[in-house]
Amino acid sequence: MVNPDAVLQLELDTRQHQSRYRQRKLLQSPQGVEVLVDGKRCLGFSSNDYLGLANHPALIAAFQQATNRYGVGSGASHLVSGHGAEHEALEEELAEFTGRPRALLFSTGYMANVGVIRALMSHGDLVVQDKLNHASLLDGGFLCRAQFERYTHGDITAAQVLLAGTSAQRKLLATDGVFSMDGDLADLPALADIADQNNAWLLVDDAHGFGVLGASGRGICEHFAMDLNRLPILVGTLGKSFGTFGAFVAGSETLIESLIQFARTYIYTTALPPAVAAATRAALTLIDSESWRREKLQLLIAHFQQGAAERGIPVMASPTPIQPVLIGDDESVIKIGEYLLKAGFWTGAIRPPTVPEGSARLRITLTAEHDEKQLDALLDTLAMALKNIGIDSL
Ligand SMILES: *Cc1c(COP(=O)(O)O)cnc(C)c1O
């Protein structure tokens, strides 16, 4: 009998020695500001539920009603018999929300990115991406069989050189809208320019922009007031600001029909439970009607940035609810995360390979449900933790 355990254990040991071992904490409450983690009450600063909708009564009610009406499982993929009235209605509403002719639901953002890139690109084509793109975009690049090139984060000139120096038939330029571990924005107008100049298709994954960016929450396109024609392929996820689960691609009639025919992660997987679609429709209504959530978030972001600067905390310059504090060393970030958790603050300790070597960080996320006092308390404790660990303040 050949057993893989001996070989695997060596890898696990290495990861442990590198301070990179991942361990899951147990969330014993709904997602929210006040959470119960491993039996301890604390303030949550690590979810992507930026608008505080994951446990909203309107979403819960919509979910329950749809479950009473349609049951739990969708029972099949969209193309077989799983495409229901709630999915169809949500797709129409997402198309309208994004200002596109059509939208198509995917089961997850990961699957949307892999599926879209693989459906559109193949042998002889070129895919160009920012090095800090989400793993799902990068994996799409690796899996699609096209030539795959990555440029240094934000280096538009490098992207331009890659796009210009090829004889490939089809070219795809793909980027995160908001970078998930840094919180900064892609320079979308500049990327759209070089896509235009080089006859490349532009794909933007706005997982962290929808609901948050732009006065009406339409994401990075609204933020930059972009002409939608300059941005033909738009990916969004529903597990972040929308507070539910799943993802979508928005674009032209022809793009969406192509994905229905050719995107393997769309075709060969079970449709979302209809109740998830129903709850997402309730979230869309709130994103539209309750702009105070976005406005409050902007105030909290400004308060956090200023409070961090006053205390000499090395927060990265991020205009989004993702507020990373750069620590550098893997072991230190774990220690600081544990110190904070003991003091009642749950933050994310992010290490390589999720982020580049030497750039381990605390990933602090804000939501519209936080208040300034809670942010101050976190910042005071974090300043203390940094002092204890011996990390020099700015
Ligand atoms: C979270 C995220 C995804 C993956 O979405 P899931 O629905 O969680 O699979 C894709 N892209 C980006 C930029 C993300 O942050």
Tab-separated table of C-alpha atoms and ligand atoms in Angstrom:
chain	number	residue	atom	x	y	z
A	1	MET	CA	0.000	0.000	0.000
A	2	VAL	CA	1.423	3.364	-0.986
A	3	ASN	CA	0.391	6.029	1.461
A	4	PRO	CA	0.997	9.714	0.702
A	5	ASP	CA	1.136	10.767	4.367
A	6	ALA	CA	4.900	10.530	4.891
A	7	VAL	CA	5.605	12.813	1.941
A	8	LEU	CA	2.817	15.210	2.826
A	9	GLN	CA	3.880	15.409	6.460
A	10	LEU	CA	7.275	16.765	5.389
A	11	GLU	CA	5.574	19.612	3.559
A	12	LEU	CA	3.363	20.319	6.542
A	13	ASP	CA	6.401	20.425	8.826
A	14	THR	CA	8.130	22.894	6.522
A	15	ARG	CA	5.098	25.135	6.475
A	16	GLN	CA	4.917	25.009	10.273
A	17	HIS	CA	8.604	26.013	10.595
A	18	GLN	CA	8.055	28.935	8.218
A	19	SER	CA	5.244	30.321	10.448
A	20	ARG	CA	2.958	29.792	7.467
A	21	TYR	CA	0.721	27.075	8.785
A	22	ARG	CA	-2.946	27.957	8.273
A	23	GLN	CA	-5.439	27.224	11.019
A	24	ARG	CA	-9.138	27.912	10.943
A	25	LYS	CA	-10.841	29.718	13.778
A	26	LEU	CA	-14.391	28.782	14.632
A	27	LEU	CA	-17.028	31.467	14.065
A	28	GLN	CA	-19.893	30.683	16.425
A	29	SER	CA	-22.105	33.680	15.650
A	30	PRO	CA	-23.404	35.366	12.510
A	31	GLN	CA	-20.877	37.498	10.632
A	32	GLY	CA	-20.968	41.035	12.008
A	33	VAL	CA	-19.248	43.587	14.218
A	34	GLU	CA	-19.709	41.597	17.429
A	35	VAL	CA	-18.713	38.012	16.821
A	36	LEU	CA	-18.071	34.902	18.876
A	37	VAL	CA	-14.778	33.276	17.848
A	38	ASP	CA	-13.434	30.110	19.473
A	39	GLY	CA	-15.661	30.825	22.455
A	40	LYS	CA	-14.492	34.420	22.797
A	41	ARG	CA	-16.573	37.553	22.182
A	42	CYS	CA	-14.723	40.074	20.074
A	43	LEU	CA	-15.042	42.786	17.451
A	44	GLY	CA	-14.801	41.489	13.899
A	45	PHE	CA	-12.376	43.286	11.566
A	46	SER	CA	-11.765	40.481	9.097
A	47	SER	CA	-14.864	39.823	6.995
A	48	ASN	CA	-15.606	41.140	3.501
A	49	ASP	CA	-19.176	41.956	4.516
A	50	TYR	CA	-18.432	45.656	3.968
A	51	LEU	CA	-22.018	46.880	4.047
A	52	GLY	CA	-23.120	44.658	6.934
A	53	LEU	CA	-25.698	42.775	4.863
A	54	ALA	CA	-24.725	39.130	5.550
A	55	ASN	CA	-26.996	38.982	8.593
A	56	HIS	CA	-29.531	41.633	7.541
A	57	PRO	CA	-33.198	40.839	8.366
A	58	ALA	CA	-34.354	41.676	4.821
A	59	LEU	CA	-31.925	39.145	3.335
A	60	ILE	CA	-32.883	36.506	5.877
A	61	ALA	CA	-36.591	37.036	5.157
A	62	ALA	CA	-36.075	36.811	1.387
A	63	PHE	CA	-33.995	33.671	1.849
A	64	GLN	CA	-36.650	32.034	4.049
A	65	GLN	CA	-39.532	32.925	1.756
A	66	ALA	CA	-37.724	31.574	-1.286
A	67	THR	CA	-36.843	28.385	0.574
A	68	ASN	CA	-40.489	27.881	1.521
A	69	ARG	CA	-41.454	28.345	-2.099
A	70	TYR	CA	-38.649	26.572	-3.976
A	71	GLY	CA	-37.002	24.271	-1.447
A	72	VAL	CA	-33.268	24.219	-0.802
A	73	GLY	CA	-31.310	22.660	-3.669
A	74	SER	CA	-31.540	23.785	-7.287
A	75	GLY	CA	-31.204	20.131	-8.289
A	76	ALA	CA	-29.178	20.568	-11.495
A	77	SER	CA	-26.950	22.845	-13.515
A	78	HIS	CA	-28.467	25.884	-15.263
A	79	LEU	CA	-28.390	24.179	-18.655
A	80	VAL	CA	-30.074	20.974	-17.476
A	81	SER	CA	-32.981	21.924	-15.213
A	82	GLY	CA	-31.618	24.096	-12.396
A	83	HIS	CA	-32.197	27.578	-13.883
A	84	GLY	CA	-35.103	29.047	-11.895
A	85	ALA	CA	-37.209	32.182	-11.721
A	86	GLU	CA	-35.107	33.710	-8.931
A	87	HIS	CA	-31.878	33.194	-10.932
A	88	GLU	CA	-33.444	34.737	-14.015
A	89	ALA	CA	-34.783	37.740	-12.077
A	90	LEU	CA	-31.426	38.294	-10.368
A	91	GLU	CA	-29.573	38.174	-13.687
A	92	GLU	CA	-31.898	40.821	-15.104
A	93	GLU	CA	-31.423	43.011	-12.050
A	94	LEU	CA	-27.633	42.609	-12.129
A	95	ALA	CA	-27.615	43.581	-15.809
A	96	GLU	CA	-29.549	46.711	-14.970
A	97	PHE	CA	-27.363	47.403	-11.902
A	98	THR	CA	-24.202	47.251	-14.002
A	99	GLY	CA	-25.739	49.039	-16.986
A	100	ARG	CA	-25.010	46.108	-19.317
A	101	PRO	CA	-27.246	44.237	-21.721
A	102	ARG	CA	-26.898	40.984	-19.772
A	103	ALA	CA	-25.472	39.282	-16.703
A	104	LEU	CA	-24.784	35.610	-15.999
A	105	LEU	CA	-24.660	33.986	-12.556
A	106	PHE	CA	-21.758	31.770	-11.551
A	107	SER	CA	-21.506	29.659	-8.407
A	108	THR	CA	-18.405	31.472	-7.103
A	109	GLY	CA	-16.069	34.258	-8.137
A	110	TYR	CA	-13.277	31.734	-8.381
A	111	MET	CA	-15.269	29.764	-10.934
A	112	ALA	CA	-16.342	32.862	-12.826
A	113	ASN	CA	-12.751	33.985	-13.391
A	114	VAL	CA	-11.411	30.573	-14.338
A	115	GLY	CA	-14.419	29.888	-16.560
A	116	VAL	CA	-14.417	33.198	-18.408
A	117	ILE	CA	-10.707	33.203	-19.197
A	118	ARG	CA	-10.718	29.596	-20.306
A	119	ALA	CA	-13.823	30.169	-22.447
A	120	LEU	CA	-12.367	33.198	-24.211
A	121	MET	CA	-8.677	32.348	-24.582
A	122	SER	CA	-6.744	29.357	-25.890
A	123	HIS	CA	-3.580	28.226	-27.735
A	124	GLY	CA	-1.986	31.069	-29.664
A	125	ASP	CA	-3.619	33.807	-27.552
A	126	LEU	CA	-2.051	36.072	-24.916
A	127	VAL	CA	-3.288	36.776	-21.379
A	128	VAL	CA	-1.694	39.676	-19.478
A	129	GLN	CA	-2.348	40.260	-15.784
A	130	ASP	CA	-1.224	42.303	-12.778
A	131	LYS	CA	0.958	40.154	-10.481
A	132	LEU	CA	-1.250	40.940	-7.501
A	133	ASN	CA	-4.469	39.808	-9.167
A	134	HIS	CA	-6.677	37.420	-7.215
A	135	ALA	CA	-5.599	33.776	-7.348
A	136	SER	CA	-8.675	32.879	-9.406
A	137	LEU	CA	-7.703	35.247	-12.230
A	138	LEU	CA	-4.134	33.958	-12.147
A	139	ASP	CA	-5.330	30.350	-12.193
A	140	GLY	CA	-7.551	31.211	-15.159
A	141	GLY	CA	-4.419	32.464	-16.907
A	142	PHE	CA	-2.517	29.248	-16.163
A	143	LEU	CA	-5.390	26.937	-17.102
A	144	CYS	CA	-6.533	28.520	-20.366
A	145	ARG	CA	-3.532	27.291	-22.429
A	146	ALA	CA	-2.780	30.713	-23.849
A	147	GLN	CA	0.577	32.386	-23.288
A	148	PHE	CA	0.311	33.960	-19.835
A	149	GLU	CA	2.360	36.993	-18.746
A	150	ARG	CA	2.270	39.019	-15.530
A	151	TYR	CA	3.453	42.572	-14.901
A	152	THR	CA	4.635	44.198	-11.682
A	153	HIS	CA	1.735	45.550	-9.667
A	154	GLY	CA	0.368	48.726	-11.228
A	155	ASP	CA	3.092	48.990	-13.889
A	156	ILE	CA	1.048	50.190	-16.869
A	157	THR	CA	4.129	50.574	-19.052
A	158	ALA	CA	5.114	46.957	-18.448
A	159	ALA	CA	1.580	45.861	-19.360
A	160	GLN	CA	1.751	47.950	-22.518
A	161	VAL	CA	5.088	46.384	-23.541
A	162	LEU	CA	3.679	42.863	-23.065
A	163	LEU	CA	0.566	43.628	-25.106
A	164	ALA	CA	2.522	45.305	-27.891
A	165	GLY	CA	5.220	42.666	-28.234
A	166	THR	CA	3.134	39.791	-29.502
A	167	SER	CA	1.660	38.414	-32.673
A	168	ALA	CA	-1.169	36.712	-30.759
A	169	GLN	CA	-4.598	36.835	-32.358
A	170	ARG	CA	-6.576	37.474	-29.228
A	171	LYS	CA	-5.262	39.417	-26.262
A	172	LEU	CA	-6.851	39.680	-22.850
A	173	LEU	CA	-5.825	42.207	-20.205
A	174	ALA	CA	-7.268	41.190	-16.820
A	175	THR	CA	-7.119	43.064	-13.522
A	176	ASP	CA	-8.655	43.261	-10.089
A	177	GLY	CA	-10.592	46.526	-9.686
A	178	VAL	CA	-9.718	46.763	-5.991
A	179	PHE	CA	-6.726	44.621	-5.024
A	180	SER	CA	-7.911	42.275	-2.319
A	181	MET	CA	-4.861	42.248	-0.041
A	182	ASP	CA	-3.752	45.854	-0.604
A	183	GLY	CA	-7.015	47.745	-0.913
A	184	ASP	CA	-5.717	49.982	-3.700
A	185	LEU	CA	-7.444	50.567	-7.044
A	186	ALA	CA	-6.335	49.589	-10.511
A	187	ASP	CA	-5.702	52.594	-12.775
A	188	LEU	CA	-8.616	51.583	-14.936
A	189	PRO	CA	-8.625	54.557	-17.347
A	190	ALA	CA	-4.937	53.916	-18.158
A	191	LEU	CA	-5.498	50.163	-18.536
A	192	ALA	CA	-8.469	50.810	-20.833
A	193	ASP	CA	-6.235	53.094	-22.941
A	194	ILE	CA	-3.553	50.477	-23.465
A	195	ALA	CA	-6.155	47.780	-24.082
A	196	ASP	CA	-7.588	50.014	-26.820
A	197	GLN	CA	-4.223	50.852	-28.343
A	198	ASN	CA	-3.209	47.195	-28.465
A	199	ASN	CA	-6.479	45.717	-29.579
A	200	ALA	CA	-6.855	43.767	-26.325
A	201	TRP	CA	-10.012	42.839	-24.414
A	202	LEU	CA	-10.215	44.237	-20.891
A	203	LEU	CA	-11.575	42.129	-18.013
A	204	VAL	CA	-12.107	43.741	-14.614
A	205	ASP	CA	-12.879	41.720	-11.502
A	206	ASP	CA	-14.595	44.202	-9.203
A	207	ALA	CA	-15.228	41.811	-6.303
A	208	HIS	CA	-14.385	44.454	-3.687
A	209	GLY	CA	-15.684	47.491	-5.557
A	210	PHE	CA	-19.357	46.639	-6.042
A	211	GLY	CA	-21.551	48.079	-3.316
A	212	VAL	CA	-18.692	50.203	-1.997
A	213	LEU	CA	-17.232	52.384	-4.759
A	214	GLY	CA	-19.181	55.072	-6.594
A	215	ALA	CA	-22.013	57.179	-5.190
A	216	SER	CA	-24.564	54.475	-6.024
A	217	GLY	CA	-22.308	51.462	-5.359
A	218	ARG	CA	-21.840	50.521	-9.019
A	219	GLY	CA	-18.183	49.912	-8.317
A	220	ILE	CA	-14.961	50.961	-9.980
A	221	CYS	CA	-16.564	51.945	-13.316
A	222	GLU	CA	-18.745	54.471	-11.523
A	223	HIS	CA	-15.778	55.606	-9.430
A	224	PHE	CA	-13.826	56.521	-12.573
A	225	ALA	CA	-16.965	57.527	-14.522
A	226	MET	CA	-15.856	55.152	-17.280
A	227	ASP	CA	-17.691	54.658	-20.520
A	228	LEU	CA	-18.912	51.062	-20.174
A	229	ASN	CA	-17.886	50.251	-23.738
A	230	ARG	CA	-14.267	50.587	-22.701
A	231	LEU	CA	-14.707	47.757	-20.242
A	232	PRO	CA	-16.356	44.873	-22.066
A	233	ILE	CA	-15.976	42.081	-19.466
A	234	LEU	CA	-17.015	42.786	-15.904
A	235	VAL	CA	-16.854	40.204	-13.099
A	236	GLY	CA	-18.476	40.709	-9.708
A	237	THR	CA	-18.845	38.499	-6.663
A	238	LEU	CA	-21.793	38.261	-4.298
A	239	GLY	CA	-19.994	37.016	-1.186
A	240	LYS	CA	-18.574	40.408	-0.230
A	241	SER	CA	-20.663	43.622	-0.157
A	242	PHE	CA	-23.768	41.785	-1.320
A	243	GLY	CA	-23.591	39.679	1.837
A	244	THR	CA	-24.597	36.412	0.125
A	245	PHE	CA	-22.748	33.963	-2.115
A	246	GLY	CA	-21.974	33.478	-5.782
A	247	ALA	CA	-20.755	35.671	-8.627
A	248	PHE	CA	-21.684	37.098	-11.996
A	249	VAL	CA	-20.263	38.254	-15.284
A	250	ALA	CA	-21.856	41.271	-16.969
A	251	GLY	CA	-21.421	42.287	-20.593
A	252	SER	CA	-22.886	42.147	-24.066
A	253	GLU	CA	-25.488	39.717	-25.318
A	254	THR	CA	-22.800	38.015	-27.406
A	255	LEU	CA	-20.365	37.689	-24.498
A	256	ILE	CA	-22.978	36.131	-22.214
A	257	GLU	CA	-24.221	33.719	-24.906
A	258	SER	CA	-20.594	32.684	-25.509
A	259	LEU	CA	-20.135	31.949	-21.819
A	260	ILE	CA	-23.328	29.894	-21.689
A	261	GLN	CA	-21.956	27.817	-24.594
A	262	PHE	CA	-18.285	27.576	-23.600
A	263	ALA	CA	-17.580	28.393	-19.918
A	264	ARG	CA	-16.968	24.995	-18.367
A	265	THR	CA	-17.309	26.233	-14.767
A	266	TYR	CA	-20.753	27.524	-15.712
A	267	ILE	CA	-21.909	24.474	-17.629
A	268	TYR	CA	-20.655	21.650	-15.446
A	269	THR	CA	-21.808	22.722	-12.018
A	270	THR	CA	-25.022	22.846	-10.021
A	271	ALA	CA	-26.906	26.151	-10.015
A	272	LEU	CA	-26.934	28.167	-6.778
A	273	PRO	CA	-29.811	27.463	-4.399
A	274	PRO	CA	-32.675	29.722	-5.563
A	275	ALA	CA	-32.898	31.226	-2.056
A	276	VAL	CA	-29.348	32.579	-2.417
A	277	ALA	CA	-30.483	34.407	-5.556
A	278	ALA	CA	-33.564	35.715	-3.736
A	279	ALA	CA	-31.478	37.005	-0.811
A	280	THR	CA	-29.107	38.674	-3.286
A	281	ARG	CA	-32.053	40.478	-4.873
A	282	ALA	CA	-32.910	41.859	-1.426
A	283	ALA	CA	-29.259	42.949	-1.054
A	284	LEU	CA	-29.398	44.781	-4.396
A	285	THR	CA	-32.430	46.728	-3.196
A	286	LEU	CA	-30.569	47.781	-0.038
A	287	ILE	CA	-27.416	48.720	-1.955
A	288	ASP	CA	-29.607	51.023	-4.040
A	289	SER	CA	-31.783	52.494	-1.310
A	290	GLU	CA	-29.381	52.787	1.633
A	291	SER	CA	-26.520	54.943	0.411
A	292	TRP	CA	-25.812	55.826	4.064
A	293	ARG	CA	-23.905	52.548	4.293
A	294	ARG	CA	-21.403	53.723	1.676
A	295	GLU	CA	-21.212	57.214	3.152
A	296	LYS	CA	-20.589	55.876	6.658
A	297	LEU	CA	-17.917	53.544	5.320
A	298	GLN	CA	-16.111	56.496	3.705
A	299	LEU	CA	-16.130	58.381	7.034
A	300	LEU	CA	-14.798	55.307	8.851
A	301	ILE	CA	-12.036	54.802	6.270
A	302	ALA	CA	-10.915	58.434	6.685
A	303	HIS	CA	-11.081	58.119	10.473
A	304	PHE	CA	-9.031	54.919	10.421
A	305	GLN	CA	-6.355	56.320	8.090
A	306	GLN	CA	-5.990	59.452	10.195
A	307	GLY	CA	-6.009	57.560	13.495
A	308	ALA	CA	-3.337	55.179	12.228
A	309	ALA	CA	-1.149	58.074	11.064
A	310	GLU	CA	-1.498	59.820	14.440
A	311	ARG	CA	-0.360	56.685	16.229
A	312	GLY	CA	2.481	55.927	13.810
A	313	ILE	CA	0.855	52.710	12.608
A	314	PRO	CA	2.116	51.720	9.117
A	315	VAL	CA	-1.271	51.426	7.417
A	316	MET	CA	-1.143	51.243	3.618
A	317	ALA	CA	-2.693	54.141	1.689
A	318	SER	CA	-6.007	52.526	0.822
A	319	PRO	CA	-9.238	54.339	-0.089
A	320	THR	CA	-11.335	51.189	0.429
A	321	PRO	CA	-12.586	49.225	3.471
A	322	ILE	CA	-9.506	46.992	3.092
A	323	GLN	CA	-6.974	48.637	5.422
A	324	PRO	CA	-3.776	46.568	5.519
A	325	VAL	CA	-1.044	47.211	8.074
A	326	LEU	CA	2.287	46.117	6.675
A	327	ILE	CA	4.345	44.061	9.153
A	328	GLY	CA	6.799	42.241	6.870
A	329	ASP	CA	7.825	39.229	8.872
A	330	ASP	CA	5.573	36.129	9.092
A	331	GLU	CA	6.166	35.332	12.739
A	332	SER	CA	5.528	38.911	13.865
A	333	VAL	CA	2.228	39.161	12.032
A	334	ILE	CA	1.019	35.993	13.782
A	335	LYS	CA	2.081	37.354	17.182
A	336	ILE	CA	0.333	40.661	16.574
A	337	GLY	CA	-2.811	38.911	15.366
A	338	GLU	CA	-2.864	36.759	18.500
A	339	TYR	CA	-2.274	39.745	20.754
A	340	LEU	CA	-5.196	41.548	19.151
A	341	LEU	CA	-7.472	38.536	19.404
A	342	LYS	CA	-6.681	38.160	23.104
A	343	ALA	CA	-7.612	41.803	23.515
A	344	GLY	CA	-10.905	41.211	21.664
A	345	PHE	CA	-10.142	42.222	18.057
A	346	TRP	CA	-10.322	39.705	15.227
A	347	THR	CA	-8.167	40.716	12.244
A	348	GLY	CA	-6.633	38.741	9.399
A	349	ALA	CA	-2.938	37.767	9.593
A	350	ILE	CA	-2.011	37.408	5.934
A	351	ARG	CA	1.266	35.716	4.972
A	352	PRO	CA	2.929	34.402	1.805
A	353	PRO	CA	2.057	32.832	-0.551
A	354	THR	CA	-1.164	34.875	-0.316
A	355	VAL	CA	1.028	38.021	-0.412
A	356	PRO	CA	4.612	38.427	-1.735
A	357	GLU	CA	7.614	37.353	0.376
A	358	GLY	CA	8.471	39.783	3.162
A	359	SER	CA	5.134	41.586	2.985
A	360	ALA	CA	3.098	39.769	5.639
A	361	ARG	CA	0.382	42.034	6.874
A	362	LEU	CA	-2.585	42.499	9.102
A	363	ARG	CA	-5.635	42.745	6.878
A	364	ILE	CA	-8.123	44.913	8.718
A	365	THR	CA	-11.495	45.347	7.075
A	366	LEU	CA	-14.109	47.928	7.981
A	367	THR	CA	-17.854	47.647	7.607
A	368	ALA	CA	-20.689	50.159	7.659
A	369	GLU	CA	-21.752	48.674	10.999
A	370	HIS	CA	-18.563	49.680	12.836
A	371	ASP	CA	-18.358	52.942	14.757
A	372	GLU	CA	-15.461	55.337	15.375
A	373	LYS	CA	-15.020	54.283	19.008
A	374	GLN	CA	-14.452	50.687	17.933
A	375	LEU	CA	-11.862	51.825	15.405
A	376	ASP	CA	-10.069	53.904	18.044
A	377	ALA	CA	-10.005	50.955	20.437
A	378	LEU	CA	-8.494	48.735	17.731
A	379	LEU	CA	-5.893	51.362	16.820
A	380	ASP	CA	-4.879	51.895	20.476
A	381	THR	CA	-4.431	48.164	20.995
A	382	LEU	CA	-2.592	47.757	17.699
A	383	ALA	CA	-0.161	50.569	18.617
A	384	MET	CA	0.513	48.721	21.870
A	385	ALA	CA	0.993	45.407	20.072
A	386	LEU	CA	3.493	46.931	17.640
A	387	LYS	CA	5.444	48.418	20.543
A	388	ASN	CA	5.497	45.088	22.400
A	389	ILE	CA	6.712	43.203	19.358
A	390	GLY	CA	9.399	45.827	18.864
A	391	ILE	CA	8.304	47.053	15.469
A	392	ASP	CA	9.358	50.644	15.091
A	393	SER	CA	6.613	53.093	14.523
A	394	LEU	CA	6.932	55.442	11.605
B	1	LIG	C1	-13.054	36.930	-3.261
B	1	LIG	C2	-12.559	37.183	-4.616
B	1	LIG	C3	-12.835	36.279	-5.646
B	1	LIG	C4	-13.469	34.945	-5.398
B	1	LIG	O1	-14.842	35.054	-5.177
B	1	LIG	P1	-15.591	33.860	-4.459
B	1	LIG	O2	-17.013	34.082	-4.775
B	1	LIG	O3	-15.282	33.992	-3.002
B	1	LIG	O4	-15.048	32.581	-5.027
B	1	LIG	C5	-12.459	36.616	-6.927
B	1	LIG	N1	-11.810	37.769	-7.177
B	1	LIG	C6	-11.494	38.638	-6.200
B	1	LIG	C7	-10.756	39.894	-6.538
B	1	LIG	C8	-11.843	38.359	-4.888
B	1	LIG	O5	-11.501	39.188	-3.917
